CSV table of C-alpha atoms in Angstrom, one decimal:
chain,number,residue,atom,x,y,z
A,369,SER,CA,122.4,60.0,123.0
A,370,GLY,CA,125.1,61.7,124.2
A,371,MET,CA,126.4,59.0,125.5
A,372,SER,CA,126.1,56.1,122.8
A,373,PRO,CA,124.7,58.2,119.6
A,374,TRP,CA,124.2,54.9,117.8
A,375,VAL,CA,121.5,53.4,120.0
A,376,GLU,CA,117.8,53.4,119.1
A,377,ILE,CA,115.3,55.2,122.0
A,378,GLU,CA,112.2,55.1,122.2
A,379,PRO,CA,110.4,57.5,125.1
A,380,TYR,CA,107.3,56.9,126.8
A,381,LYS,CA,105.4,59.4,128.5
A,382,VAL,CA,104.3,58.7,131.9
A,383,LEU,CA,103.7,62.1,134.1
A,384,ASN,CA,102.8,65.1,133.4
A,385,GLU,CA,103.8,68.2,132.9
A,386,SER,CA,104.0,69.4,136.8
A,387,GLY,CA,106.3,65.8,137.1
A,388,ASN,CA,103.6,63.9,138.4
A,389,GLY,CA,102.0,60.4,137.3
A,390,GLY,CA,100.3,57.3,138.5
A,391,ALA,CA,101.7,53.8,139.4
A,392,LEU,CA,99.6,52.0,136.8
A,393,ASN,CA,101.2,55.0,134.1
A,394,VAL,CA,104.6,53.5,134.7
A,395,SER,CA,104.0,49.7,135.2
A,396,ASN,CA,102.3,49.9,132.0
A,397,ALA,CA,105.2,51.7,130.0
A,398,ILE,CA,107.7,49.1,132.0
A,399,ARG,CA,105.8,45.9,130.3
A,400,ASP,CA,105.5,47.2,127.1
A,401,ALA,CA,109.3,48.5,126.9
A,402,ALA,CA,110.3,44.9,127.7
A,403,ASP,CA,107.7,43.5,125.4
A,404,SER,CA,109.4,45.6,122.4
A,405,GLY,CA,112.8,44.4,122.9
A,406,ALA,CA,114.1,46.9,124.9
A,407,ASP,CA,117.5,46.5,126.5
A,408,VAL,CA,118.1,49.5,128.7
A,409,ILE,CA,115.0,50.7,130.6
A,410,ASN,CA,115.8,54.2,132.4
A,411,LEU,CA,113.7,55.4,134.8
A,412,SER,CA,114.3,59.1,135.5
A,413,LEU,CA,111.3,59.5,138.2
A,414,GLU,CA,110.7,59.0,141.6
A,415,THR,CA,108.1,57.8,144.7
A,416,TYR,CA,107.8,57.1,148.2
A,417,LEU,CA,105.8,54.4,147.9
A,418,ASP,CA,106.7,50.7,147.1
A,419,SER,CA,104.2,50.1,144.6
A,420,GLY,CA,103.4,46.8,143.7
A,421,LEU,CA,102.2,47.2,140.4
A,422,ILE,CA,105.6,49.1,139.6
A,423,ARG,CA,107.3,46.2,141.5
A,424,ASP,CA,106.0,43.0,139.6
A,425,ALA,CA,106.5,45.4,136.3
A,426,VAL,CA,110.5,46.0,136.9
A,427,ASN,CA,111.2,42.3,138.3
A,428,TYR,CA,108.8,41.3,135.1
A,429,ALA,CA,111.2,43.4,132.7
A,430,ALA,CA,114.3,42.0,134.6
A,431,THR,CA,113.2,38.3,133.4
A,432,LYS,CA,113.6,39.7,130.1
A,433,ASN,CA,116.9,40.4,130.2
A,434,VAL,CA,116.2,44.2,130.4
A,435,LEU,CA,118.7,46.5,132.7
A,436,LEU,CA,117.0,48.4,134.9
A,437,VAL,CA,118.2,52.4,135.7
A,438,ALA,CA,116.5,54.7,138.4
A,439,ALA,CA,117.2,57.8,140.0
A,440,ALA,CA,118.1,57.4,143.3
A,441,GLY,CA,116.0,60.1,144.8
A,442,ASN,CA,116.5,64.1,145.1
A,443,CYS,CA,115.4,64.3,149.0
A,444,GLY,CA,118.8,64.9,150.7
A,445,ASN,CA,119.6,62.0,153.8
A,446,CYS,CA,116.5,60.5,152.6
A,447,PRO,CA,116.9,56.7,152.0
A,448,VAL,CA,116.5,55.9,147.9
A,449,LEU,CA,113.1,56.3,146.8
A,450,TYR,CA,111.2,53.6,144.6
A,451,PRO,CA,111.6,52.7,141.8
A,452,GLY,CA,115.4,52.6,142.4
A,453,ALA,CA,115.0,50.8,146.0
A,454,TYR,CA,114.3,47.5,143.8
A,455,GLU,CA,116.8,44.9,143.9
A,456,VAL,CA,116.9,44.2,140.2
A,457,VAL,CA,117.2,48.1,139.6
A,458,ILE,CA,120.5,50.0,139.6
A,459,ALA,CA,119.6,52.8,141.9
A,460,VAL,CA,122.2,56.1,140.7
A,461,ALA,CA,123.2,58.3,142.9
A,462,SER,CA,124.0,62.3,141.7
A,463,THR,CA,127.8,63.9,141.5
A,464,GLU,CA,129.2,67.2,141.0
A,465,TYR,CA,131.7,68.6,138.7
A,466,ASP,CA,134.5,67.9,141.8
A,467,ASP,CA,133.1,64.3,141.6
A,468,GLU,CA,131.6,65.1,145.1
A,469,ARG,CA,127.8,63.9,145.5
A,470,SER,CA,125.5,66.2,145.7
A,471,SER,CA,123.6,67.1,148.4
A,472,THR,CA,120.4,66.2,147.2
A,473,SER,CA,120.9,62.8,146.3
A,474,ALA,CA,119.6,60.2,148.6
A,475,VAL,CA,121.1,57.7,150.5
A,476,GLY,CA,121.2,54.0,151.7
A,477,ASN,CA,122.5,50.8,150.8
A,478,GLU,CA,120.7,50.3,147.9
A,479,VAL,CA,123.2,53.4,146.0
A,480,GLU,CA,124.7,51.3,143.4
A,481,ILE,CA,126.4,53.8,141.3
A,482,ALA,CA,127.0,57.5,140.5
A,483,ALA,CA,126.9,60.0,137.5
A,484,PRO,CA,127.1,63.3,137.3
A,485,GLY,CA,123.9,64.5,137.9
A,486,GLY,CA,124.8,68.3,138.4
A,487,GLY,CA,124.1,71.2,135.9
A,488,ILE,CA,123.6,68.7,133.0
A,489,PHE,CA,122.2,71.3,129.9
A,490,SER,CA,119.2,68.5,128.0
A,491,THR,CA,116.2,68.6,126.5
A,492,TRP,CA,113.1,70.0,127.5
A,493,ALA,CA,109.4,69.3,127.2
A,494,GLU,CA,107.8,72.2,126.1
A,495,ASP,CA,104.9,72.0,127.7
A,496,ALA,CA,107.1,72.2,131.6
A,497,VAL,CA,108.8,75.2,130.9
A,498,SER,CA,107.9,76.6,134.3
A,499,ARG,CA,109.7,74.0,135.5
A,500,CYS,CA,113.2,74.8,134.3
A,501,THR,CA,114.6,77.2,137.1
A,502,SER,CA,117.5,78.0,135.2
A,503,GLY,CA,115.9,79.6,132.4
A,504,ILE,CA,114.8,77.8,129.1
A,505,GLN,CA,117.3,77.9,125.9
A,506,GLN,CA,115.4,77.8,122.4
A,507,GLU,CA,117.8,75.8,119.7
A,508,ASN,CA,116.4,75.1,115.7
A,509,GLY,CA,113.2,74.9,117.4
A,510,SER,CA,114.0,72.5,120.2
A,511,VAL,CA,113.9,73.7,123.8
A,512,TYR,CA,116.9,72.9,126.4
A,513,CYS,CA,117.2,73.2,130.0
A,514,THR,CA,120.1,73.0,133.1
A,515,ASN,CA,119.0,70.8,135.6
A,516,SER,CA,120.3,68.9,138.4
A,517,GLY,CA,119.3,65.6,140.1
A,518,THR,CA,119.5,62.0,140.4
A,519,SER,CA,117.2,62.2,137.4
A,520,MET,CA,120.2,63.5,135.0
A,521,ALA,CA,122.8,60.9,136.4
A,522,ALA,CA,120.6,58.2,135.8
A,523,SER,CA,120.0,58.6,132.3
A,524,VAL,CA,124.1,58.4,132.2
A,525,VAL,CA,124.7,55.8,133.5
A,526,SER,CA,121.4,54.0,130.6
A,527,GLY,CA,123.9,55.7,127.9
A,528,VAL,CA,127.2,53.9,129.3
A,529,ALA,CA,125.3,50.8,129.6
A,530,ALA,CA,124.4,50.9,125.9
A,531,LEU,CA,127.8,52.2,124.8
A,532,VAL,CA,129.0,48.8,126.6
A,533,TRP,CA,126.3,46.8,125.8
A,534,GLY,CA,126.9,47.9,121.8
A,535,LEU,CA,130.2,46.0,122.1
A,536,ASP,CA,128.9,42.7,123.2
A,537,PRO,CA,125.0,42.1,122.6
A,538,SER,CA,125.2,38.6,123.8
A,539,MET,CA,126.2,39.5,127.4
A,540,PRO,CA,123.3,39.2,129.9
A,541,ALA,CA,122.2,42.3,132.0
A,542,GLU,CA,123.2,41.5,134.9
A,543,THR,CA,127.1,40.8,133.9
A,544,VAL,CA,126.3,44.6,132.3
A,545,ARG,CA,125.8,45.8,135.2
A,546,ASP,CA,128.7,44.0,136.8
A,547,LEU,CA,131.0,45.5,134.3
A,548,LEU,CA,129.4,49.1,135.3
A,549,ARG,CA,130.2,48.0,138.9
A,550,ARG,CA,133.5,46.8,138.7
A,551,THR,CA,135.0,49.6,136.2
A,552,ALA,CA,133.5,52.6,138.2
A,553,THR,CA,136.1,55.3,139.8
A,554,PRO,CA,136.2,55.2,143.3
A,555,LEU,CA,135.3,58.5,145.1
A,556,ALA,CA,135.7,59.7,148.9
A,557,GLN,CA,132.5,59.5,149.9
A,558,ASP,CA,131.0,56.0,151.5
A,559,ALA,CA,129.4,53.6,149.4
A,560,ILE,CA,125.8,54.9,151.0
A,561,TYR,CA,126.2,57.9,148.7
A,562,VAL,CA,128.0,56.9,146.0
A,563,GLY,CA,127.5,53.4,145.8
A,564,SER,CA,130.7,51.6,144.0
A,565,GLY,CA,131.6,55.3,142.8
A,566,ARG,CA,131.2,57.4,139.8
A,567,VAL,CA,130.5,55.7,136.3
A,568,ASP,CA,133.8,55.6,133.8
A,569,ALA,CA,132.6,54.8,130.3
A,570,LEU,CA,136.2,54.5,129.2
A,571,ALA,CA,137.6,52.1,131.7
A,572,ALA,CA,134.0,49.8,130.5
A,573,VAL,CA,135.0,49.8,127.6
A,574,ARG,CA,138.5,49.1,127.7
A,575,GLU,CA,137.1,45.9,129.6
A,576,LEU,CA,135.5,44.8,126.7
A,577,VAL,CA,138.0,45.7,123.7
A,578,PRO,CA,140.5,42.5,122.9
A,579,VAL,CA,144.0,42.3,123.9
A,580,ALA,CA,146.0,42.9,121.1
A,581,LEU,CA,149.1,43.8,119.6
A,582,GLU,CA,149.4,46.9,117.3
A,583,PRO,CA,152.5,48.0,115.2
A,584,SER,CA,152.0,51.9,115.0
A,585,VAL,CA,152.7,51.5,111.0
A,586,PRO,CA,152.2,48.3,108.5
A,587,LYS,CA,155.1,49.1,107.1
A,588,VAL,CA,158.8,50.8,107.3
A,589,ARG,CA,160.5,51.9,103.9
A,590,HIS,CA,163.0,54.5,103.5
A,591,THR,CA,164.5,55.3,100.3
A,592,VAL,CA,167.9,56.8,100.3
A,593,PRO,CA,170.9,58.2,98.1
A,594,VAL,CA,174.2,55.6,97.8
A,595,GLU,CA,176.1,55.8,100.5
A,596,SER,CA,174.0,57.4,102.9
A,597,GLU,CA,174.8,57.8,106.7
A,598,PRO,CA,173.0,55.8,109.1
A,599,PHE,CA,169.5,57.0,110.4
A,600,THR,CA,167.2,55.9,112.7
A,601,ALA,CA,163.3,55.0,112.6
A,602,THR,CA,160.7,53.8,115.5
A,603,VAL,CA,157.8,51.7,115.3
A,604,GLY,CA,155.4,52.2,118.4
A,605,ILE,CA,153.3,49.1,119.8
A,606,SER,CA,150.6,49.7,121.9
A,607,ASN,CA,147.5,47.1,123.2
A,608,PRO,CA,144.3,49.0,123.4
A,609,SER,CA,142.7,46.9,126.1
A,610,SER,CA,143.4,47.3,129.9
A,611,GLU,CA,145.1,43.9,130.0
A,612,ARG,CA,149.1,44.1,130.2
A,613,VAL,CA,150.8,42.2,127.4
A,614,ASP,CA,154.4,40.7,127.2
A,615,TRP,CA,156.4,41.3,124.1
A,616,THR,CA,159.7,40.9,122.5
A,617,ALA,CA,161.0,42.2,119.2
A,618,ARG,CA,163.4,40.2,116.6
A,619,LEU,CA,164.3,40.7,112.9
A,620,ALA,CA,163.3,37.8,110.6
A,621,LEU,CA,166.3,38.2,108.8
A,622,ASP,CA,170.4,38.3,109.4
A,623,SER,CA,171.2,42.0,107.3
A,624,PRO,CA,174.2,43.8,107.8
A,625,TRP,CA,172.1,47.3,107.1
A,626,ILE,CA,169.8,47.4,109.9
A,627,GLN,CA,169.4,46.2,112.9
A,628,ILE,CA,167.4,47.1,116.6
A,629,ALA,CA,168.8,49.6,118.5
A,630,GLY,CA,170.7,48.6,121.5
A,631,THR,CA,171.5,44.7,119.5
A,632,SER,CA,173.9,43.6,117.7
A,633,GLY,CA,173.8,44.5,113.6
A,634,GLY,CA,171.9,42.0,112.1
A,635,ASP,CA,170.7,40.0,115.2
A,636,THR,CA,167.7,38.0,114.7
A,637,VAL,CA,167.6,36.9,118.9
A,638,PRO,CA,164.4,38.7,120.2
A,639,THR,CA,165.0,41.6,122.7
A,640,PRO,CA,164.3,41.4,126.4
A,641,VAL,CA,160.7,40.9,127.2
A,642,GLN,CA,158.9,44.1,127.9
A,643,THR,CA,155.4,45.0,128.6
A,644,VAL,CA,152.5,47.1,127.0
A,645,GLU,CA,149.4,48.2,128.1
A,646,TYR,CA,146.5,51.2,127.4
A,647,GLY,CA,148.1,54.4,127.9
A,648,LYS,CA,151.6,52.7,127.9
A,649,PRO,CA,152.5,52.1,124.6
A,650,GLY,CA,156.5,50.6,123.8
A,651,TYR,CA,158.7,51.0,120.8
A,652,VAL,CA,161.2,49.7,118.9
A,653,SER,CA,163.9,51.7,117.5
A,654,LEU,CA,165.5,50.4,114.3
A,655,VAL,CA,169.0,51.6,112.7
A,656,PHE,CA,169.7,51.5,109.3
A,657,SER,CA,172.8,51.6,107.7
A,658,PRO,CA,172.6,52.5,103.7
A,659,ASP,CA,176.3,52.2,103.5
A,660,GLN,CA,176.7,48.8,104.5
A,661,ALA,CA,174.9,47.5,101.6
A,662,ALA,CA,174.8,47.8,97.3
A,663,ALA,CA,172.8,49.8,95.6
A,664,GLY,CA,168.9,48.2,95.2
A,665,LEU,CA,166.1,47.2,97.0
A,666,HIS,CA,166.4,45.2,100.3
A,667,VAL,CA,163.8,43.8,102.8
A,668,ASN,CA,163.6,42.4,105.9
A,669,SER,CA,160.5,42.2,108.7
A,670,LEU,CA,160.4,43.1,112.1
A,671,VAL,CA,159.0,40.4,114.0
A,672,LEU,CA,156.9,41.6,116.9
A,673,GLU,CA,155.8,38.6,119.5
A,674,GLY,CA,153.3,39.0,122.2
A,675,LYS,CA,151.8,36.7,124.9
A,676,ALA,CA,149.1,37.4,127.4
A,677,PRO,CA,146.8,35.2,129.3
A,678,GLY,CA,145.2,33.3,126.6
A,679,PHE,CA,146.3,35.2,124.2
A,680,SER,CA,149.4,34.6,121.6
A,681,THR,CA,150.3,37.0,118.8
A,682,ILE,CA,152.9,37.6,116.1
A,683,GLU,CA,152.8,40.4,114.2
A,684,VAL,CA,155.2,41.3,111.1
A,685,VAL,CA,156.0,44.9,109.8
A,686,PRO,CA,157.6,44.8,106.6
A,687,LEU,CA,161.4,46.7,106.6
A,688,ASP,CA,162.1,48.1,103.2
A,689,LEU,CA,165.8,50.2,102.1
A,690,CYS,CA,165.7,51.1,99.0
A,691,ILE,CA,169.4,52.8,98.0
A,692,GLY,CA,170.4,54.8,94.7
A,693,MET,CA,167.0,53.8,92.9
A,694,ASP,CA,163.1,54.6,92.3
A,695,CYS,CA,161.3,51.7,94.9
A,696,GLN,CA,158.0,53.4,93.4
A,697,ARG,CA,158.3,51.1,90.5
A,698,VAL,CA,159.7,48.1,92.7
A,699,TYR,CA,158.1,45.2,93.6
A,700,TYR,CA,158.5,42.1,96.1
A,701,PHE,CA,156.3,39.0,96.9
A,702,PRO,CA,157.2,37.7,100.8
A,703,THR,CA,155.9,34.9,102.1
A,704,VAL,CA,156.1,34.2,105.6
A,705,GLN,CA,155.4,31.5,107.1
A,706,LEU,CA,154.5,31.7,111.3
A,707,SER,CA,155.8,28.6,113.0
A,708,GLU,CA,158.1,28.0,115.7
A,709,THR,CA,160.9,30.1,113.5
A,710,VAL,CA,159.5,33.1,111.0
A,711,GLN,CA,161.1,32.9,107.9
A,712,ILE,CA,160.8,35.8,105.4
A,713,ASN,CA,161.5,34.8,101.6
A,714,ALA,CA,161.3,37.9,98.8
A,715,VAL,CA,161.8,38.2,95.6
A,716,SER,CA,162.1,41.5,93.7
A,717,TYR,CA,161.9,42.8,90.1
A,718,THR,CA,162.1,45.7,88.0
A,719,HIS,CA,158.8,46.9,86.2
């Protein structure tokens, strides 16, 4: 719930207070969860035995488009344990705060991905208080324990899977599984220890965010006295996706009172192509020159054009300069025609 707070969680108790249980209970729970419409089944448990009951249950769940995530095992350099060792299950290794593999995390080619599993503060069963070696904490009637292991790491991966799947519920489970692997942060250890790397929630989400060209403001409006000195205003440009977007900027109309910094006054020729991607925004500096216009309301638009593979957009930011009057009582109705050439026709009147 900490990774994906809006998901619905249906807990199944298949182990006793000592952490022991039978294959029949586990397999029945997996089948029941799959039949009940579960999207992700987290299996924070392990066994050395290759149980036919559990193997058939996870295979059954996989046929129903369920993503299965399991602990790799907490036996040090031993092979990955079951059910994590099954092909249809994501086996999760545990890492510490420094992104190093936990020394108790199992090893093998079945390890698919890693996640933080050291010193995780989590809810705890009241009848298993004796198994919390770090000391029980109670808050608002609930019991908590700081614990470590691949069981904790598996639940992190399950939470991230639910988070990204919620952005596009139409994705098959295997697509979600591949997305988690592809966007994981590579680690220094070999794949047999940490798989494709440490799960990266932000990178996975960014893969699904649509490409966009987003101005930092919906419009720019300034009110100044007559014959004011020139001043500048900046419009930021961002792209929330991980894909780069090429963009240009230009003014819609030739106007002596405004220009894009670095171009000739009133120039409607696009600026040189620049790129914007997540974490690397772009900027357009606008130079307003009130001394080049009479008193009244003056309107223009900043036209931003963006292109990327399979993506094309035109974003228009209205630009208002009000000189020597109260623009709060002036209304204008710009008509924007988006064709090969953007044209702005504005009509204004005073109330």
